[in-house]
Backbone as ProteinMPNN parsed JSONL, in Angstrom:
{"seq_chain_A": "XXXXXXXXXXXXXXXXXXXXXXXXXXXXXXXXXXXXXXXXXXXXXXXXXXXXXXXXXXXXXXXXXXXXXXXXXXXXXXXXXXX", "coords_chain_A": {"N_chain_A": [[122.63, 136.953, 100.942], [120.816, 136.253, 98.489], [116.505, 136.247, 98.042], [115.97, 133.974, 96.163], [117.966, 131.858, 96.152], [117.357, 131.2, 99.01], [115.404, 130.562, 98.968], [115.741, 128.199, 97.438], [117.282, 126.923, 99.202], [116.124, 126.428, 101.171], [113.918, 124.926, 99.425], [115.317, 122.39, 98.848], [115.833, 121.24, 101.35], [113.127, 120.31, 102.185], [112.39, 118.775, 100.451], [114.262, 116.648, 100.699], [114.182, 116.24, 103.367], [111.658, 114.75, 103.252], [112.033, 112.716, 101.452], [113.747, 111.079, 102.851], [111.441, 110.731, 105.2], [110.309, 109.076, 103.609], [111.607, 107.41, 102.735], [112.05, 105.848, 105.38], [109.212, 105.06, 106.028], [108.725, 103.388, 103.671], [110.746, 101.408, 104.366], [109.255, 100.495, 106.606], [106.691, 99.587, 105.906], [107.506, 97.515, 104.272], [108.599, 95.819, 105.976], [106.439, 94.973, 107.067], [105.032, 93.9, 105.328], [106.443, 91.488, 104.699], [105.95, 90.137, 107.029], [103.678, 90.248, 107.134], [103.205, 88.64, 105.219], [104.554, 85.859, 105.988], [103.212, 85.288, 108.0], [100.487, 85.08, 106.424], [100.609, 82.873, 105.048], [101.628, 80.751, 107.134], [98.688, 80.687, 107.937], [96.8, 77.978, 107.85], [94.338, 77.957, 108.053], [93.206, 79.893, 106.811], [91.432, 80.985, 103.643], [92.021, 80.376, 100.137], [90.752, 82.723, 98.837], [90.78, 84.611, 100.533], [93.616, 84.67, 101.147], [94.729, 85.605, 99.061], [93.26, 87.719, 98.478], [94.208, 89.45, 100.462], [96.794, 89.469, 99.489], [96.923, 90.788, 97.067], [95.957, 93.398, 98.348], [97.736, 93.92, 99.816], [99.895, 94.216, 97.446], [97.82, 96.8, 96.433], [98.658, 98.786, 97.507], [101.516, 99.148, 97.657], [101.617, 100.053, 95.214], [100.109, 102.287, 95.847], [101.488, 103.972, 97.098], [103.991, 103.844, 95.476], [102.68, 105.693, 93.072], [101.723, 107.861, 94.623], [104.997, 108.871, 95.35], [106.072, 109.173, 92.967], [103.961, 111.16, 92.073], [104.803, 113.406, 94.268], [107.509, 113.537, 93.663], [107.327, 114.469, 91.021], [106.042, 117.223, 91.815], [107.77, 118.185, 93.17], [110.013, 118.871, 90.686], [108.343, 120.509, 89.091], [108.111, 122.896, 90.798], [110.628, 123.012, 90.651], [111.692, 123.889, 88.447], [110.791, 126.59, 88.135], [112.387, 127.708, 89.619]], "CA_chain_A": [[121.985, 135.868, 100.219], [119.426, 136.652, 97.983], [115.7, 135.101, 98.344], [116.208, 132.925, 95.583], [118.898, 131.269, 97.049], [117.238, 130.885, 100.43], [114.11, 129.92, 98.675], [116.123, 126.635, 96.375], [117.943, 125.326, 100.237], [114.486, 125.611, 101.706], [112.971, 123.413, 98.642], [116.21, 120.977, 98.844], [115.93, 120.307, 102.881], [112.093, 120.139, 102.345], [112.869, 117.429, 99.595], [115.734, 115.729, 101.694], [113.386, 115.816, 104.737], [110.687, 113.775, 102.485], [112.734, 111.523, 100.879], [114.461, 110.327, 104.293], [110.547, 110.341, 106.225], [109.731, 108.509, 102.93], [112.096, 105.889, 102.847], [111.687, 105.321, 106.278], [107.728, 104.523, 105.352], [108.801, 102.08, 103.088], [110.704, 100.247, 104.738], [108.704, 99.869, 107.862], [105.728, 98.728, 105.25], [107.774, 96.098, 103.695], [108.557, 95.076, 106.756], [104.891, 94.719, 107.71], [104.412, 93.06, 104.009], [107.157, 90.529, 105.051], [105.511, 89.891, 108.277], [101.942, 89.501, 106.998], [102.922, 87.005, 104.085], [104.61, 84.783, 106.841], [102.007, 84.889, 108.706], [99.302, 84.311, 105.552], [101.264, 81.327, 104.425], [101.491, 79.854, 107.993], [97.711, 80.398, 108.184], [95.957, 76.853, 107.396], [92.689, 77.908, 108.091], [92.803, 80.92, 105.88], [90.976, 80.256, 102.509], [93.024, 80.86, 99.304], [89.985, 83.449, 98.512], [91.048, 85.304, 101.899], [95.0, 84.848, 100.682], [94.781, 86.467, 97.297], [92.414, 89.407, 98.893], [95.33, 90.043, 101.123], [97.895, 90.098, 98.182], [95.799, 92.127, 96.189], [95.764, 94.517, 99.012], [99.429, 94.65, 99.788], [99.904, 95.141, 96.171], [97.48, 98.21, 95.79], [99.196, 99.802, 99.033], [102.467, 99.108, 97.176], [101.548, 100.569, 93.553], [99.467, 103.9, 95.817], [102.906, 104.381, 97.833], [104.773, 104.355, 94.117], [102.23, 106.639, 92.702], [101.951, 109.085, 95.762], [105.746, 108.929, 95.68], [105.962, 109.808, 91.997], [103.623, 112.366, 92.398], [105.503, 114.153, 95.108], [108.877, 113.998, 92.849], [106.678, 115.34, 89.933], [105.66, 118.135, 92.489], [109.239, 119.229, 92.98], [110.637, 119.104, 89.453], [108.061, 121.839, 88.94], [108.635, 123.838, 91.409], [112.546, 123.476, 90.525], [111.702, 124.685, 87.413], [110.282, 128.156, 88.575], [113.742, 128.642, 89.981]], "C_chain_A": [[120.64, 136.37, 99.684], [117.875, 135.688, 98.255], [115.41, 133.8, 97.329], [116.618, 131.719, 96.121], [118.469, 130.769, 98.087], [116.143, 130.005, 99.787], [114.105, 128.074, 98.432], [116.766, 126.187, 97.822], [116.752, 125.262, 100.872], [113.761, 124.502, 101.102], [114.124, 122.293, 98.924], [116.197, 120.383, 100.585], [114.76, 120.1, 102.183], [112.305, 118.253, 101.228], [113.642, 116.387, 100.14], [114.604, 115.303, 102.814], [112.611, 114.554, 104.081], [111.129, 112.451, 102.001], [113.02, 110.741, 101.886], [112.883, 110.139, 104.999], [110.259, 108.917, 104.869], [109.812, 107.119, 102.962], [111.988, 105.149, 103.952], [110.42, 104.469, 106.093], [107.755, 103.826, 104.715], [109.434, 100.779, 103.738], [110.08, 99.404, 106.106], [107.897, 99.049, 107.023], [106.185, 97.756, 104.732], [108.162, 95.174, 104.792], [107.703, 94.396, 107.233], [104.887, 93.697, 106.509], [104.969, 91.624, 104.087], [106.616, 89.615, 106.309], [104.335, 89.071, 108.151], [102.015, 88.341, 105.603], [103.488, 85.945, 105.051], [103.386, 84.151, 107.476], [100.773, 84.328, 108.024], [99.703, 83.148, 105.379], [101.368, 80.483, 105.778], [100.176, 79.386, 108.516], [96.793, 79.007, 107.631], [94.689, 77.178, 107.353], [92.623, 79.206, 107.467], [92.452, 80.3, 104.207], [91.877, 81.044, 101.486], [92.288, 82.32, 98.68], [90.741, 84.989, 99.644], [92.889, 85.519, 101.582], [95.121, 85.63, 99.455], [94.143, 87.794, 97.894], [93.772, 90.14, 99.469], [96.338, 90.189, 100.578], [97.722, 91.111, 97.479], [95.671, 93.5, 97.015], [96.604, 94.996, 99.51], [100.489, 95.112, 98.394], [99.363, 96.833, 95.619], [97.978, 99.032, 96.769], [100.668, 100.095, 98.254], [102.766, 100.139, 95.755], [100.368, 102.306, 94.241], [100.565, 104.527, 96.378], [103.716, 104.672, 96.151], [104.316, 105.411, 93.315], [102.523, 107.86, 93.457], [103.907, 109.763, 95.569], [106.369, 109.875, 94.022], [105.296, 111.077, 91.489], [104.059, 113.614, 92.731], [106.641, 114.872, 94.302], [107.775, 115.003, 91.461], [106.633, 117.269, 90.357], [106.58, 118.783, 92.343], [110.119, 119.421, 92.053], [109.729, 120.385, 89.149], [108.304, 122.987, 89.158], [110.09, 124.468, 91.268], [112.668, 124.185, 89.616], [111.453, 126.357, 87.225], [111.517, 128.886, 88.662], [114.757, 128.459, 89.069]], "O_chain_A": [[119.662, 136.776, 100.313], [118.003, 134.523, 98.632], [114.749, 132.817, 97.663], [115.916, 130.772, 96.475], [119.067, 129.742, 98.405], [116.034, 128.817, 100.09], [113.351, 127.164, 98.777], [116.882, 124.962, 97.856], [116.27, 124.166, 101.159], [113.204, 123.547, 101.644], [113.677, 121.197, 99.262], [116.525, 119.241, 100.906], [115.102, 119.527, 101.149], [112.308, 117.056, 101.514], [113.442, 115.211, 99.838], [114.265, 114.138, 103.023], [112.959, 113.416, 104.398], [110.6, 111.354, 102.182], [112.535, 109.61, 101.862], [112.955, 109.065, 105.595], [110.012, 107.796, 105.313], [109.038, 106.17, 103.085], [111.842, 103.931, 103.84], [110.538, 103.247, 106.008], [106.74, 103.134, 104.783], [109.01, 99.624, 103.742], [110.279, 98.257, 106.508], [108.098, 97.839, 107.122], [105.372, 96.843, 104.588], [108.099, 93.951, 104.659], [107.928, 93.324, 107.796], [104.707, 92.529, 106.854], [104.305, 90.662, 103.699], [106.943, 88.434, 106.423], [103.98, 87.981, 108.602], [101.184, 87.537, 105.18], [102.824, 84.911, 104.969], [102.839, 83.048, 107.471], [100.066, 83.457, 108.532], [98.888, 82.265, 105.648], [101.164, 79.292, 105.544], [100.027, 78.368, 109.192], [95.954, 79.34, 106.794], [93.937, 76.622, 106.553], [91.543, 79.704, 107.785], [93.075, 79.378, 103.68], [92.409, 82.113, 101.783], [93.04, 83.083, 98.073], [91.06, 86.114, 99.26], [93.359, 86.625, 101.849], [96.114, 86.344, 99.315], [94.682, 88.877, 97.669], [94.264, 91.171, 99.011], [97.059, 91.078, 101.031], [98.367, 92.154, 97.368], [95.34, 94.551, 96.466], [96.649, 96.195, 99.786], [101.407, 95.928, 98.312], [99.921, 97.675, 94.916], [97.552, 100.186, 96.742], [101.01, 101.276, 98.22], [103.785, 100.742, 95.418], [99.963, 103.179, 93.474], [100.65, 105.734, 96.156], [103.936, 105.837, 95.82], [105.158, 106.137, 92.786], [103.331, 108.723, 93.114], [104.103, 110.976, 95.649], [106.946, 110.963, 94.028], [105.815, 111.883, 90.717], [103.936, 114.642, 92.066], [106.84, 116.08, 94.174], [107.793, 116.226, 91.32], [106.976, 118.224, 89.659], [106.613, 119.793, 91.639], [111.095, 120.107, 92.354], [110.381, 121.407, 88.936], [108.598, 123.911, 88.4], [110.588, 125.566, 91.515], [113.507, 125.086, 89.604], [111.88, 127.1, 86.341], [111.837, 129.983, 88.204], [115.818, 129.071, 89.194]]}, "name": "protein", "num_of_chains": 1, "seq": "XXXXXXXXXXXXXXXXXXXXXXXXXXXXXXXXXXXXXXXXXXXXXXXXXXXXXXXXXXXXXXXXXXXXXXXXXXXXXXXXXXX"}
């Protein structure tokens, strides 16, 4: 086997590995996101100022996870390209 070859199943586990820790990471966080809007919406004594902050902040967690994640894939189309 040449090192080419060894080089492209090293990048495809490394990619496989990522993808699978990745998705995991998502869906624990949507689980959390599911969790904490129950819980905002059952809160009465939270102000709607204090509800929107906390949307707003499971949104930008949501849209730095899609970036980061896009990123990553960006990362390894490059690299694929080398080979």
């Amino acid at each position: 086997m040449d090192q080419k070859q060894i080089f492209k199943q090293m990048l495809n586990f490394n990619k496989s590995s990522f993808n699978n820790a990745f998705s995991t990471l998502v869906m624990a966080q949507e689980q959390m996101e599911t969790m904490g809007n129950s819980l905002v919406d059952q809160a009465a004594w939270l102000p709607a100022e204090g509800k929107k902050a906390i949307q707003d902040w499971l949104g930008a967690c949501k849209k730095g996870r899609e970036e980061y994640k896009k990123l990553i894939d960006d990362a390894y189309k490059k690299v694929e390209a080398f080979l």
